[in-house]
Coordinates of C-alpha atoms in Angstrom, one line a residue:
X20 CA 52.8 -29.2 95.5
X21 CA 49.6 -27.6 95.0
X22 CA 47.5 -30.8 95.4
X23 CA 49.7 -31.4 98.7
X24 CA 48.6 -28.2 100.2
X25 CA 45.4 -27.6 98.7
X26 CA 43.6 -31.1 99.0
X27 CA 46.0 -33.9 100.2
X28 CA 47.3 -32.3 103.9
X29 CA 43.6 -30.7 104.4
X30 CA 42.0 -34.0 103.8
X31 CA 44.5 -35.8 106.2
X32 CA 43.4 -32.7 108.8
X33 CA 39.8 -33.8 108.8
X34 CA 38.7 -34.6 111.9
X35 CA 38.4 -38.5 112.1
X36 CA 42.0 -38.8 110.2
X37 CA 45.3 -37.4 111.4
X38 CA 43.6 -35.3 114.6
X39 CA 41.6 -38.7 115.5
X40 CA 45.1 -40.9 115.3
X41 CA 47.6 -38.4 116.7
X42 CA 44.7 -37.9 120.4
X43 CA 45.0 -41.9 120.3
X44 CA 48.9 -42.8 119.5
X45 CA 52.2 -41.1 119.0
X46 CA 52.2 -40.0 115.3
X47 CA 54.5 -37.7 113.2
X48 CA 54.0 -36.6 109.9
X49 CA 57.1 -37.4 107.6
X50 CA 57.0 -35.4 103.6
X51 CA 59.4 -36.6 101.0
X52 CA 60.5 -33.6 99.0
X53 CA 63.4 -31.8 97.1
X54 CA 65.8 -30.2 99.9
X55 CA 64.9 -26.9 97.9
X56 CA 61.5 -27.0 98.9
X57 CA 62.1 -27.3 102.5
X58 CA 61.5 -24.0 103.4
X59 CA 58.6 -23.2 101.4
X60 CA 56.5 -26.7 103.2
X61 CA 57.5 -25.5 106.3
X62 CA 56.1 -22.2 106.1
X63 CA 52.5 -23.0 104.6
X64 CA 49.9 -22.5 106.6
X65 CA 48.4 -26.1 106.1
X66 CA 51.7 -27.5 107.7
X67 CA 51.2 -25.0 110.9
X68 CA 48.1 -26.9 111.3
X69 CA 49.9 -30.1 111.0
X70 CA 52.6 -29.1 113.5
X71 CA 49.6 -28.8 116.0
X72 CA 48.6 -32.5 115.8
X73 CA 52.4 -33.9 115.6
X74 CA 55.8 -33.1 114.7
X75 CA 56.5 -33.2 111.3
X76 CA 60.0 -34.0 109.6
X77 CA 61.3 -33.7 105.8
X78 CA 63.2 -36.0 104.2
X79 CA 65.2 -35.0 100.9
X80 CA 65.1 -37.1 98.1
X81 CA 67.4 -35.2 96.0
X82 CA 70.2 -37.8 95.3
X83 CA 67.4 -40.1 94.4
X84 CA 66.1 -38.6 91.7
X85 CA 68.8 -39.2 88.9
X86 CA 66.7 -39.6 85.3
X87 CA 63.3 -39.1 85.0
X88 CA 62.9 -42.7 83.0
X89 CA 63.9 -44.4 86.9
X90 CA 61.2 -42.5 88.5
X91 CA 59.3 -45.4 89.8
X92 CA 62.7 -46.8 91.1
X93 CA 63.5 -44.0 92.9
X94 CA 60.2 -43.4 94.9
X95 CA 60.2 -46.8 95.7
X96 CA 64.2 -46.0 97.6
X97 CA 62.5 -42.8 98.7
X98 CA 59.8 -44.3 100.7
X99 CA 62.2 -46.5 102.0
X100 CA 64.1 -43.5 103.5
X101 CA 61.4 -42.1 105.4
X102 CA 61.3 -44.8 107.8
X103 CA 64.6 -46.9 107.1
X104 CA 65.8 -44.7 110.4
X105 CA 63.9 -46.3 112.4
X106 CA 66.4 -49.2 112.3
X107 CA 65.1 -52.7 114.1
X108 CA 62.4 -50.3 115.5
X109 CA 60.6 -49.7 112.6
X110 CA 58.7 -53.1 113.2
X111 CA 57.6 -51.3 116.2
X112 CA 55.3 -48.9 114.4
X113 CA 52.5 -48.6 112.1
X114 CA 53.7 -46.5 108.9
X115 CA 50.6 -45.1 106.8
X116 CA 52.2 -44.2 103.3
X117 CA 50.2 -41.3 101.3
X118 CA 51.2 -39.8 97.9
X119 CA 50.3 -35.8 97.4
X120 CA 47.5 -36.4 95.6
X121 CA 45.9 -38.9 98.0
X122 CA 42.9 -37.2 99.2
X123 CA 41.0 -39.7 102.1
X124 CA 37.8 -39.3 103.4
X125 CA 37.3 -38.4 106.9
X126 CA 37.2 -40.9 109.3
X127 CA 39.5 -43.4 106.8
X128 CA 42.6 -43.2 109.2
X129 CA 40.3 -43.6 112.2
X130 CA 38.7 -46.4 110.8
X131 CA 42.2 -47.8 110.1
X132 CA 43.6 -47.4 113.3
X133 CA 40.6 -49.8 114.7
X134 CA 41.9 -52.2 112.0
X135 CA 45.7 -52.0 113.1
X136 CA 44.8 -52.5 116.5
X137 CA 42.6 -55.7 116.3
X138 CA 46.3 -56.8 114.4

């Protein structure tokens, strides 16, 4: 979780990525975890800043994780949670998928957004 905090969400926070998107279209930030971390992400400080820019929901992935050898499986089922309720919608939206130890340089989701746009 450290990387999350300490390089991944602040990266994201640069100017011309998630503050640059969320001015220009509806955006909310949705983090995959263990239930028992809940509390502990909501209450960083890096999140706070987060919850200035968009909402930002967790999704547990508890029942997911079952053996450590179906790993890749299981993130693959997990990623599909975090926007499967969206329903028929989810066609409707542009869904940006970052792992915790994605760090992107500013301007990237800016840059993206231009690209997403021009379809």
């Amino acid at each position: 979780m450290d990387e999350l905090f300490n390089f991944a969400i602040p990266a994201l926070l640069s100017r011309g990525n998630l503050p640059a998107v969320a001015s220009e279209v509806k955006s909310e930030l949705v983090l995959l975890s263990e239930q028992r971390l809940f509390g502990k992400i909501l209450s960083h400080p890096v999140i706070a800043k987060v919850q200035e820019l968009c909402p930002v929901r967790l999704v547990g992935l508890d029942d997911l994780i079952t053996t450590s050898e179906k790993y890749g499986m299981a993130l693959t089922y997990v990623l599909h949670r975090a926007f499967a309720d969206l329903g028929t919608a989810m066609t409707d939206h542009w869904l940006m998928f970052l792992n915790a130890d994605f760090v992107i340089a500013d301007g990237s989701l800016r840059n993206l957004l231009g690209h997403l746009r021009a379809g």
